[in-house]
Structure formats: C-alpha cells, structure tokens
PDB file of C-alpha atoms in Angstrom:
ATOM      1  CA  UNK A 182       0.000   0.000   0.000  1.00 72.00           C
ATOM      2  CA  UNK A 183       2.811   2.402   0.910  1.00 77.00           C
ATOM      3  CA  UNK A 184       4.568   1.684  -2.392  1.00 82.00           C
ATOM      4  CA  UNK A 185       1.319   2.239  -4.324  1.00 86.00           C
ATOM      5  CA  UNK A 186       0.715   5.594  -2.649  1.00 87.00           C
ATOM      6  CA  UNK A 187       4.299   6.698  -3.334  1.00 86.00           C
ATOM      7  CA  UNK A 188       3.991   5.699  -6.999  1.00 88.00           C
ATOM      8  CA  UNK A 189       0.652   7.490  -7.356  1.00 89.00           C
ATOM      9  CA  UNK A 190       2.048  10.641  -5.748  1.00 90.00           C
ATOM     10  CA  UNK A 191       5.069  10.558  -8.075  1.00 90.00           C
ATOM     11  CA  UNK A 192       2.799  10.176 -11.098  1.00 91.00           C
ATOM     12  CA  UNK A 193       0.718  13.174  -9.976  1.00 92.00           C
ATOM     13  CA  UNK A 194       3.833  15.312  -9.578  1.00 92.00           C
ATOM     14  CA  UNK A 195       5.125  14.320 -13.030  1.00 90.00           C
ATOM     15  CA  UNK A 196       1.697  14.967 -14.519  1.00 90.00           C
ATOM     16  CA  UNK A 197       1.583  18.460 -12.999  1.00 90.00           C
ATOM     17  CA  UNK A 198       5.068  19.190 -14.353  1.00 87.00           C
ATOM     18  CA  UNK A 199       4.743  17.878 -17.886  1.00 89.00           C
ATOM     19  CA  UNK A 200       1.048  18.030 -18.814  1.00 89.00           C
ATOM     20  CA  UNK A 201       1.064  21.815 -19.494  1.00 88.00           C
ATOM     21  CA  UNK A 202       4.121  21.378 -21.725  1.00 88.00           C
ATOM     22  CA  UNK A 203       2.486  18.526 -23.630  1.00 90.00           C
ATOM     23  CA  UNK A 204      -0.661  20.616 -24.145  1.00 89.00           C
ATOM     24  CA  UNK A 205       1.444  23.506 -25.456  1.00 88.00           C
ATOM     25  CA  UNK A 206       3.330  21.169 -27.777  1.00 89.00           C
ATOM     26  CA  UNK A 207       0.050  19.749 -29.082  1.00 89.00           C
ATOM     27  CA  UNK A 208      -1.357  23.189 -29.888  1.00 88.00           C
ATOM     28  CA  UNK A 209       1.868  24.186 -31.656  1.00 88.00           C
ATOM     29  CA  UNK A 210       0.888  21.697 -34.384  1.00 89.00           C
ATOM     30  CA  UNK A 211      -2.551  23.250 -34.901  1.00 87.00           C
ATOM     31  CA  UNK A 212      -3.953  26.410 -36.500  1.00 83.00           C
ATOM     32  CA  UNK A 213      -5.669  27.432 -33.241  1.00 82.00           C
ATOM     33  CA  UNK A 214      -5.013  30.960 -32.025  1.00 78.00           C
ATOM     34  CA  UNK A 215      -6.112  30.248 -28.444  1.00 76.00           C
ATOM     35  CA  UNK A 216      -5.801  27.280 -26.120  1.00 75.00           C
ATOM     36  CA  UNK A 217      -9.188  25.587 -25.925  1.00 74.00           C
ATOM     37  CA  UNK A 218     -10.357  24.188 -29.240  1.00 73.00           C
ATOM     38  CA  UNK A 219      -8.428  22.370 -31.953  1.00 76.00           C
ATOM     39  CA  UNK A 220      -9.732  23.057 -35.449  1.00 77.00           C
ATOM     40  CA  UNK A 221      -7.140  21.333 -37.614  1.00 82.00           C
ATOM     41  CA  UNK A 222      -3.496  20.336 -37.490  1.00 87.00           C
ATOM     42  CA  UNK A 223      -0.934  22.524 -39.222  1.00 87.00           C
ATOM     43  CA  UNK A 224       2.805  23.249 -39.350  1.00 88.00           C
ATOM     44  CA  UNK A 225       2.272  26.951 -40.003  1.00 88.00           C
ATOM     45  CA  UNK A 226       3.599  27.942 -36.566  1.00 88.00           C
ATOM     46  CA  UNK A 227       6.938  26.287 -37.342  1.00 90.00           C
ATOM     47  CA  UNK A 228       7.038  27.850 -40.809  1.00 88.00           C
ATOM     48  CA  UNK A 229       6.445  31.282 -39.271  1.00 88.00           C
ATOM     49  CA  UNK A 230       9.084  30.655 -36.628  1.00 87.00           C
ATOM     50  CA  UNK A 231      11.862  30.029 -39.152  1.00 86.00           C
ATOM     51  CA  UNK A 232      10.765  32.381 -41.930  1.00 87.00           C
ATOM     52  CA  UNK A 233       9.840  35.559 -40.068  1.00 87.00           C
ATOM     53  CA  UNK A 234      13.040  37.697 -39.951  1.00 87.00           C
ATOM     54  CA  UNK A 235      12.526  39.157 -36.469  1.00 86.00           C
ATOM     55  CA  UNK A 236      11.954  35.720 -34.934  1.00 88.00           C
ATOM     56  CA  UNK A 237      14.896  34.182 -36.773  1.00 88.00           C
ATOM     57  CA  UNK A 238      17.256  37.008 -35.741  1.00 89.00           C
ATOM     58  CA  UNK A 239      16.048  36.782 -32.147  1.00 90.00           C
ATOM     59  CA  UNK A 240      16.742  33.033 -31.986  1.00 90.00           C
ATOM     60  CA  UNK A 241      20.202  33.357 -33.564  1.00 90.00           C
ATOM     61  CA  UNK A 242      21.159  36.233 -31.253  1.00 91.00           C
ATOM     62  CA  UNK A 243      19.956  34.321 -28.183  1.00 91.00           C
ATOM     63  CA  UNK A 244      21.940  31.213 -29.128  1.00 91.00           C
ATOM     64  CA  UNK A 245      25.119  33.201 -29.837  1.00 93.00           C
ATOM     65  CA  UNK A 246      24.828  34.986 -26.489  1.00 93.00           C
ATOM     66  CA  UNK A 247      24.094  31.740 -24.628  1.00 93.00           C
ATOM     67  CA  UNK A 248      27.001  29.809 -26.170  1.00 94.00           C
ATOM     68  CA  UNK A 249      29.501  32.685 -25.922  1.00 94.00           C
ATOM     69  CA  UNK A 250      28.695  33.506 -22.296  1.00 94.00           C
ATOM     70  CA  UNK A 251      28.592  29.799 -21.403  1.00 94.00           C
ATOM     71  CA  UNK A 252      32.094  29.265 -22.810  1.00 95.00           C
ATOM     72  CA  UNK A 253      33.486  32.175 -20.770  1.00 95.00           C
ATOM     73  CA  UNK A 254      31.583  31.087 -17.656  1.00 95.00           C
ATOM     74  CA  UNK A 255      32.783  27.492 -18.026  1.00 95.00           C
ATOM     75  CA  UNK A 256      36.406  28.585 -18.285  1.00 94.00           C
ATOM     76  CA  UNK A 257      36.165  30.947 -15.310  1.00 94.00           C
ATOM     77  CA  UNK A 258      34.104  28.567 -13.169  1.00 93.00           C
ATOM     78  CA  UNK A 259      36.390  25.612 -13.880  1.00 93.00           C
ATOM     79  CA  UNK A 260      39.575  27.574 -13.177  1.00 91.00           C
ATOM     80  CA  UNK A 261      38.045  28.905  -9.964  1.00 90.00           C
ATOM     81  CA  UNK A 262      36.991  25.434  -8.804  1.00 91.00           C
ATOM     82  CA  UNK A 263      40.420  23.931  -9.556  1.00 88.00           C
ATOM     83  CA  UNK A 264      42.188  26.811  -7.816  1.00 87.00           C
ATOM     84  CA  UNK A 265      40.015  26.581  -4.713  1.00 88.00           C
ATOM     85  CA  UNK A 266      40.393  22.784  -4.615  1.00 85.00           C
ATOM     86  CA  UNK A 267      44.152  23.121  -4.195  1.00 81.00           C
ATOM     87  CA  UNK A 268      43.953  26.153  -1.909  1.00 80.00           C
ATOM     88  CA  UNK A 269      44.112  26.152   1.867  1.00 78.00           C
ATOM     89  CA  UNK A 270      41.184  25.652   4.211  1.00 79.00           C
ATOM     90  CA  UNK A 271      40.546  29.407   4.566  1.00 77.00           C
ATOM     91  CA  UNK A 272      40.470  29.875   0.790  1.00 76.00           C
ATOM     92  CA  UNK A 273      38.054  26.992   0.301  1.00 80.00           C
ATOM     93  CA  UNK A 274      35.713  28.273   3.017  1.00 83.00           C
ATOM     94  CA  UNK A 275      35.795  31.928   1.926  1.00 84.00           C
ATOM     95  CA  UNK A 276      35.439  31.342  -1.820  1.00 84.00           C
ATOM     96  CA  UNK A 277      32.817  28.652  -1.286  1.00 82.00           C
ATOM     97  CA  UNK A 278      30.713  31.004   0.826  1.00 83.00           C
ATOM     98  CA  UNK A 279      31.226  33.925  -1.566  1.00 84.00           C
ATOM     99  CA  UNK A 280      30.145  31.744  -4.479  1.00 85.00           C
ATOM    100  CA  UNK A 281      26.875  30.940  -2.736  1.00 84.00           C
ATOM    101  CA  UNK A 282      25.816  34.598  -2.612  1.00 83.00           C
ATOM    102  CA  UNK A 283      25.048  35.033  -6.356  1.00 82.00           C
ATOM    103  CA  UNK A 284      23.320  31.654  -6.369  1.00 85.00           C
ATOM    104  CA  UNK A 285      20.851  32.387  -3.551  1.00 85.00           C
ATOM    105  CA  UNK A 286      20.623  36.139  -4.161  1.00 84.00           C
ATOM    106  CA  UNK A 287      17.502  37.458  -5.884  1.00 83.00           C
ATOM    107  CA  UNK A 288      18.215  37.854  -9.578  1.00 85.00           C
ATOM    108  CA  UNK A 289      16.542  41.246  -9.709  1.00 86.00           C
ATOM    109  CA  UNK A 290      19.063  42.508  -7.124  1.00 87.00           C
ATOM    110  CA  UNK A 291      21.941  41.255  -9.268  1.00 86.00           C
ATOM    111  CA  UNK A 292      20.371  42.914 -12.310  1.00 88.00           C
ATOM    112  CA  UNK A 293      20.012  46.293 -10.571  1.00 86.00           C
ATOM    113  CA  UNK A 294      23.563  46.082  -9.203  1.00 88.00           C
ATOM    114  CA  UNK A 295      25.100  45.280 -12.585  1.00 86.00           C
ATOM    115  CA  UNK A 296      23.111  48.027 -14.255  1.00 85.00           C
ATOM    116  CA  UNK A 297      24.280  50.639 -11.735  1.00 87.00           C
ATOM    117  CA  UNK A 298      27.904  49.441 -11.678  1.00 85.00           C
ATOM    118  CA  UNK A 299      28.489  48.930 -15.385  1.00 84.00           C
ATOM    119  CA  UNK A 300      26.309  51.596 -16.948  1.00 79.00           C
ATOM    120  CA  UNK A 301      26.068  54.350 -14.345  1.00 78.00           C
ATOM    121  CA  UNK A 302      29.379  54.081 -12.454  1.00 78.00           C
ATOM    122  CA  UNK A 303      31.735  52.656 -15.096  1.00 80.00           C
ATOM    123  CA  UNK A 304      29.915  54.407 -17.979  1.00 78.00           C
ATOM    124  CA  UNK A 305      29.951  51.331 -20.197  1.00 80.00           C
ATOM    125  CA  UNK A 306      28.005  51.969 -23.388  1.00 77.00           C
ATOM    126  CA  UNK A 307      24.694  50.129 -23.062  1.00 71.00           C
ATOM    127  CA  UNK A 308      24.313  50.035 -26.848  1.00 77.00           C
ATOM    128  CA  UNK A 309      27.220  47.574 -26.863  1.00 82.00           C
ATOM    129  CA  UNK A 310      26.919  43.963 -25.783  1.00 87.00           C
ATOM    130  CA  UNK A 311      29.575  44.264 -23.064  1.00 88.00           C
ATOM    131  CA  UNK A 312      27.191  44.815 -20.090  1.00 89.00           C
ATOM    132  CA  UNK A 313      24.931  42.019 -21.324  1.00 90.00           C
ATOM    133  CA  UNK A 314      27.803  39.565 -21.726  1.00 92.00           C
ATOM    134  CA  UNK A 315      29.277  40.451 -18.324  1.00 91.00           C
ATOM    135  CA  UNK A 316      25.867  40.083 -16.702  1.00 91.00           C
ATOM    136  CA  UNK A 317      25.351  36.595 -18.107  1.00 93.00           C
ATOM    137  CA  UNK A 318      28.852  35.497 -17.109  1.00 93.00           C
ATOM    138  CA  UNK A 319      28.238  36.772 -13.563  1.00 92.00           C
ATOM    139  CA  UNK A 320      24.999  34.801 -13.460  1.00 91.00           C
ATOM    140  CA  UNK A 321      26.405  31.545 -14.861  1.00 94.00           C
ATOM    141  CA  UNK A 322      29.926  31.215 -13.409  1.00 93.00           C
ATOM    142  CA  UNK A 323      28.857  30.296  -9.823  1.00 92.00           C
ATOM    143  CA  UNK A 324      26.721  27.452 -11.155  1.00 93.00           C
ATOM    144  CA  UNK A 325      29.600  26.121 -13.256  1.00 94.00           C
ATOM    145  CA  UNK A 326      31.763  26.256 -10.120  1.00 93.00           C
ATOM    146  CA  UNK A 327      29.166  24.211  -8.217  1.00 92.00           C
ATOM    147  CA  UNK A 328      29.044  21.640 -11.037  1.00 92.00           C
ATOM    148  CA  UNK A 329      32.824  21.140 -11.116  1.00 92.00           C
ATOM    149  CA  UNK A 330      33.547  21.065  -7.365  1.00 91.00           C
ATOM    150  CA  UNK A 331      31.884  17.644  -6.706  1.00 89.00           C
ATOM    151  CA  UNK A 332      33.944  16.042  -9.485  1.00 89.00           C
ATOM    152  CA  UNK A 333      37.117  17.464  -7.962  1.00 88.00           C
ATOM    153  CA  UNK A 334      36.175  15.967  -4.586  1.00 86.00           C
ATOM    154  CA  UNK A 335      35.589  12.566  -6.221  1.00 85.00           C
ATOM    155  CA  UNK A 336      38.912  12.716  -8.081  1.00 84.00           C
ATOM    156  CA  UNK A 337      41.871  10.612  -7.023  1.00 79.00           C
ATOM    157  CA  UNK A 338      44.412  13.264  -5.996  1.00 78.00           C
ATOM    158  CA  UNK A 339      47.236  10.734  -6.060  1.00 82.00           C
ATOM    159  CA  UNK A 340      47.138  10.783  -9.877  1.00 82.00           C
ATOM    160  CA  UNK A 341      47.918  14.499  -9.933  1.00 82.00           C
ATOM    161  CA  UNK A 342      50.708  14.030  -7.418  1.00 82.00           C
ATOM    162  CA  UNK A 343      52.089  11.098  -9.418  1.00 85.00           C
ATOM    163  CA  UNK A 344      52.182  13.274 -12.537  1.00 84.00           C
ATOM    164  CA  UNK A 345      54.210  15.882 -10.641  1.00 83.00           C
ATOM    165  CA  UNK A 346      56.573  13.196  -9.330  1.00 83.00           C
ATOM    166  CA  UNK A 347      57.134  11.978 -12.893  1.00 83.00           C
ATOM    167  CA  UNK A 348      58.308  15.417 -13.982  1.00 83.00           C
ATOM    168  CA  UNK A 349      55.161  17.051 -15.333  1.00 82.00           C
ATOM    169  CA  UNK A 350      54.636  20.724 -14.606  1.00 83.00           C
ATOM    170  CA  UNK A 351      51.561  21.774 -12.644  1.00 81.00           C
ATOM    171  CA  UNK A 352      49.951  23.172 -15.805  1.00 84.00           C
ATOM    172  CA  UNK A 353      50.584  19.935 -17.707  1.00 87.00           C
ATOM    173  CA  UNK A 354      49.313  17.807 -14.822  1.00 85.00           C
ATOM    174  CA  UNK A 355      46.110  19.832 -14.608  1.00 84.00           C
ATOM    175  CA  UNK A 356      45.578  19.727 -18.369  1.00 85.00           C
ATOM    176  CA  UNK A 357      46.374  16.051 -18.867  1.00 86.00           C
ATOM    177  CA  UNK A 358      45.282  14.522 -15.551  1.00 85.00           C
ATOM    178  CA  UNK A 359      42.801  16.741 -13.713  1.00 87.00           C
ATOM    179  CA  UNK A 360      40.724  18.082 -16.622  1.00 88.00           C
ATOM    180  CA  UNK A 361      39.907  14.616 -18.078  1.00 87.00           C
ATOM    181  CA  UNK A 362      38.707  13.425 -14.661  1.00 87.00           C
ATOM    182  CA  UNK A 363      36.423  16.408 -14.065  1.00 89.00           C
ATOM    183  CA  UNK A 364      35.278  16.715 -17.688  1.00 89.00           C
ATOM    184  CA  UNK A 365      31.723  15.420 -16.990  1.00 85.00           C
ATOM    185  CA  UNK A 366      31.306  18.203 -14.421  1.00 89.00           C
ATOM    186  CA  UNK A 367      32.597  20.762 -16.923  1.00 91.00           C
ATOM    187  CA  UNK A 368      30.096  19.564 -19.530  1.00 89.00           C
ATOM    188  CA  UNK A 369      27.267  19.701 -16.983  1.00 88.00           C
ATOM    189  CA  UNK A 370      28.303  23.207 -15.982  1.00 91.00           C
ATOM    190  CA  UNK A 371      28.371  24.318 -19.620  1.00 92.00           C
ATOM    191  CA  UNK A 372      24.908  22.878 -20.272  1.00 88.00           C
ATOM    192  CA  UNK A 373      23.562  24.564 -17.133  1.00 90.00           C
ATOM    193  CA  UNK A 374      25.149  27.871 -18.172  1.00 92.00           C
ATOM    194  CA  UNK A 375      23.477  27.710 -21.590  1.00 91.00           C
ATOM    195  CA  UNK A 376      20.112  26.980 -19.942  1.00 89.00           C
ATOM    196  CA  UNK A 377      20.492  29.885 -17.519  1.00 91.00           C
ATOM    197  CA  UNK A 378      21.302  32.257 -20.366  1.00 91.00           C
ATOM    198  CA  UNK A 379      18.297  31.139 -22.404  1.00 88.00           C
ATOM    199  CA  UNK A 380      16.009  31.487 -19.387  1.00 86.00           C
ATOM    200  CA  UNK A 381      17.280  34.762 -17.917  1.00 89.00           C
ATOM    201  CA  UNK A 382      15.018  37.798 -18.049  1.00 89.00           C
ATOM    202  CA  UNK A 383      15.944  40.346 -15.357  1.00 90.00           C
ATOM    203  CA  UNK A 384      19.673  40.672 -16.024  1.00 91.00           C
ATOM    204  CA  UNK A 385      19.072  40.651 -19.764  1.00 91.00           C
ATOM    205  CA  UNK A 386      16.355  43.302 -19.666  1.00 89.00           C
ATOM    206  CA  UNK A 387      18.511  45.681 -17.583  1.00 88.00           C
ATOM    207  CA  UNK A 388      21.783  45.273 -19.506  1.00 88.00           C
ATOM    208  CA  UNK A 389      20.822  44.554 -23.132  1.00 89.00           C
ATOM    209  CA  UNK A 390      20.921  47.103 -25.971  1.00 87.00           C
ATOM    210  CA  UNK A 391      17.524  48.567 -26.825  1.00 83.00           C
ATOM    211  CA  UNK A 392      17.460  46.927 -30.266  1.00 84.00           C
ATOM    212  CA  UNK A 393      18.382  43.439 -29.055  1.00 88.00           C
ATOM    213  CA  UNK A 394      16.053  40.777 -27.669  1.00 87.00           C
ATOM    214  CA  UNK A 395      16.592  37.299 -26.296  1.00 89.00           C
ATOM    215  CA  UNK A 396      13.913  34.630 -26.168  1.00 87.00           C
ATOM    216  CA  UNK A 397      12.873  35.582 -22.622  1.00 87.00           C
ATOM    217  CA  UNK A 398      12.553  39.329 -23.229  1.00 87.00           C
ATOM    218  CA  UNK A 399      10.922  38.806 -26.616  1.00 86.00           C
ATOM    219  CA  UNK A 400       8.316  36.416 -25.210  1.00 83.00           C
ATOM    220  CA  UNK A 401       7.375  38.826 -22.427  1.00 81.00           C
ATOM    221  CA  UNK A 402       6.940  41.689 -24.886  1.00 76.00           C
ATOM    222  CA  UNK A 403       5.106  39.527 -27.427  1.00 74.00           C
ATOM    223  CA  UNK A 404       2.540  38.289 -24.910  1.00 69.00           C
ATOM    224  CA  UNK A 405       1.622  41.900 -24.178  1.00 69.00           C
ATOM    225  CA  UNK A 406       0.952  42.653 -27.838  1.00 62.00           C
ATOM    226  CA  UNK A 407      -1.810  41.658 -30.205  1.00 61.00           C
ATOM    227  CA  UNK A 408       0.167  39.815 -32.902  1.00 66.00           C
ATOM    228  CA  UNK A 409      -1.505  36.404 -32.852  1.00 73.00           C
ATOM    229  CA  UNK A 410       0.883  34.983 -35.456  1.00 78.00           C
ATOM    230  CA  UNK A 411       3.877  35.763 -33.235  1.00 81.00           C
ATOM    231  CA  UNK A 412       2.262  34.289 -30.121  1.00 80.00           C
ATOM    232  CA  UNK A 413       1.423  30.973 -31.775  1.00 84.00           C
ATOM    233  CA  UNK A 414       4.897  30.776 -33.347  1.00 87.00           C
ATOM    234  CA  UNK A 415       6.314  31.037 -29.826  1.00 86.00           C
ATOM    235  CA  UNK A 416       4.390  27.858 -28.962  1.00 86.00           C
ATOM    236  CA  UNK A 417       6.473  26.122 -31.608  1.00 89.00           C
ATOM    237  CA  UNK A 418       9.660  27.661 -30.213  1.00 88.00           C
ATOM    238  CA  UNK A 419       8.813  26.427 -26.705  1.00 87.00           C
ATOM    239  CA  UNK A 420       8.231  22.924 -28.057  1.00 90.00           C
ATOM    240  CA  UNK A 421      11.586  22.887 -29.856  1.00 90.00           C
ATOM    241  CA  UNK A 422      13.422  24.063 -26.727  1.00 86.00           C
ATOM    242  CA  UNK A 423      11.726  21.374 -24.634  1.00 88.00           C
ATOM    243  CA  UNK A 424      12.627  18.629 -27.118  1.00 89.00           C
ATOM    244  CA  UNK A 425      16.221  19.906 -27.318  1.00 86.00           C
ATOM    245  CA  UNK A 426      16.524  19.779 -23.519  1.00 82.00           C
ATOM    246  CA  UNK A 427      15.150  16.206 -23.427  1.00 87.00           C
ATOM    247  CA  UNK A 428      17.617  15.152 -26.121  1.00 87.00           C
ATOM    248  CA  UNK A 429      20.514  16.782 -24.261  1.00 81.00           C
ATOM    249  CA  UNK A 430      19.567  15.088 -20.979  1.00 80.00           C
ATOM    250  CA  UNK A 431      19.296  11.695 -22.678  1.00 84.00           C
ATOM    251  CA  UNK A 432      22.686  12.078 -24.360  1.00 82.00           C
ATOM    252  CA  UNK A 433      24.349  13.150 -21.106  1.00 76.00           C
ATOM    253  CA  UNK A 434      22.786  10.274 -19.153  1.00 78.00           C
ATOM    254  CA  UNK A 435      23.725   7.696 -21.783  1.00 81.00           C
ATOM    255  CA  UNK A 436      27.267   9.050 -21.966  1.00 77.00           C
ATOM    256  CA  UNK A 437      27.571   9.040 -18.172  1.00 71.00           C
ATOM    257  CA  UNK A 438      26.290   5.454 -17.947  1.00 75.00           C
ATOM    258  CA  UNK A 439      28.681   4.314 -20.667  1.00 78.00           C
ATOM    259  CA  UNK A 440      31.633   5.983 -18.952  1.00 70.00           C
ATOM    260  CA  UNK A 441      30.648   4.466 -15.602  1.00 70.00           C
ATOM    261  CA  UNK A 442      30.486   0.975 -17.109  1.00 77.00           C
ATOM    262  CA  UNK A 443      33.837   1.484 -18.791  1.00 75.00           C
ATOM    263  CA  UNK A 444      35.395   2.631 -15.516  1.00 68.00           C
ATOM    264  CA  UNK A 445      33.993  -0.373 -13.664  1.00 73.00           C
ATOM    265  CA  UNK A 446      35.362  -2.742 -16.325  1.00 72.00           C
ATOM    266  CA  UNK A 447      38.814  -1.161 -16.061  1.00 66.00           C
ATOM    267  CA  UNK A 448      38.757  -1.414 -12.263  1.00 65.00           C
ATOM    268  CA  UNK A 449      37.750  -5.100 -12.439  1.00 71.00           C
ATOM    269  CA  UNK A 450      40.568  -5.838 -14.862  1.00 70.00           C
ATOM    270  CA  UNK A 451      43.096  -4.051 -12.660  1.00 64.00           C
ATOM    271  CA  UNK A 452      41.807  -5.911  -9.618  1.00 62.00           C
TER     272      UNK A 452
END
C-alpha cells in the first residue's frame, strides 16, 4: 500500500510538471489561435518561426549569447573550482561562501547592481553587448563552479601528485590529468550555463541594448501585444526548446552510464 501511494504521488507530480508542456506542444501543431479548441493540425507555426526575420534574428542572437557567455563562464568557473580545490582551508571556506551569494541572491538585485555598476558608475556603453555579456557570465559562473567542485572531490588526488613526481609541470598535470577526470562536471556546468542564459530575463532586460532581444525578453513583450501569429509561433519555439533539452539530458545520461560501465570494467581488470 505504501509503495502504491508513493507511486501514485510521483505520477501526480510528473503529470503536474509535464502536462502543461504537452498541451502547449500539441497546440503548436494546430492552427488554433487560443488554447481551448483544436480546429485542424498545421505546421504553419513552425514555418512562421523560421521564416519571419525578427523571430529568426532573435533566436540566432539568443543562441550566440548563450554559447559565448557559457564558454566564458565554463572557463572561469572551472579555473576557480580547480584553484580553490588546491587552496588552503581558509580559501576553500571563503570562496565557497562567496560563491553561494550570487546563487541564492535574488536575480533582480543582481540585475540592478550590474546596471548601476556597469552603466552608471563605469559608464559602459549600453548600446554595446559588453554589459549584457558580463551580466550573463556573472549569473552563470557560480553554477559552473558548483558543477565542477563535486567532481574534484571525487577525483583521485594521487594521480595528480604522481604526474608531478614523474616530472610534469603543474599546468601539464592539470591539463592532462585533472581536466579529463572532471570533464563530466565541466560539460554539466556548460549545459547549465546555456540553460540559464536562455532562461534569464531580469539581467538581460537591464543590460541589453535597446534593439536586441533574447527569447525571454521577446516572449514577455510579445505576450503583451496583439500579434496572434507571433504568439502561436512562440508555442512552436517552446516545443523545440523542450525537445532539445530532453535530447541533451538523454545524451548526457547515456554518456555518463557508458563511462561508468567502462570505468567499472577497467577497475575489475586491474583488480
């Protein structure tokens, strides 16, 4: 009975999470302009999404910003995690606590602070993409750090020390020994950074140029307007993002399972 109740509760939670997305995905393949009644199935929303210039430019700009900021955040977050891992106890405690602040802090506070610091105090031109890029890197780097730190704790430190004993420099040992062992955490951090960039609204809205829109800011503005064609095309965009996330999660899980099996086989052979 207890197992049945737990399973039923889990099913209800999953239903509450995914049913709205499935409904949205279903309506993206129809010619309906409002959620409620399905008249006929159509791919017009997807045609509009990829043929309308403003939508196409918005998607391309969002992806370029997400990938570019994620690369910078992954580099900074990984270097910070590696540096703190080999630092003293005070450094680990201080940096670890400082890294938690941007994670738990309200995003609107971070957005206001960046806007005041970069645009008002430092007089950075808001028409450029510098404040926007810095804002996204500030948002993403702490999460990359948190993704890499557990892999560093699981790593066998004797391998790094053995590389140093065999004559490798610290840079070579980190590049050839440490990075391969923490690579799954780096990939997870990069994927999380991309997701955060795609999802962010507050930091983007306060630091972006006036003529530039990401998916989040464009969706908010579009839902306030009366362009039905744009609204229904955004249903198709939401469906594509959801499917891309599912595909990414499946690939990461399959890769992680394959690597785990390979590691277990190697350990059994060595034993």
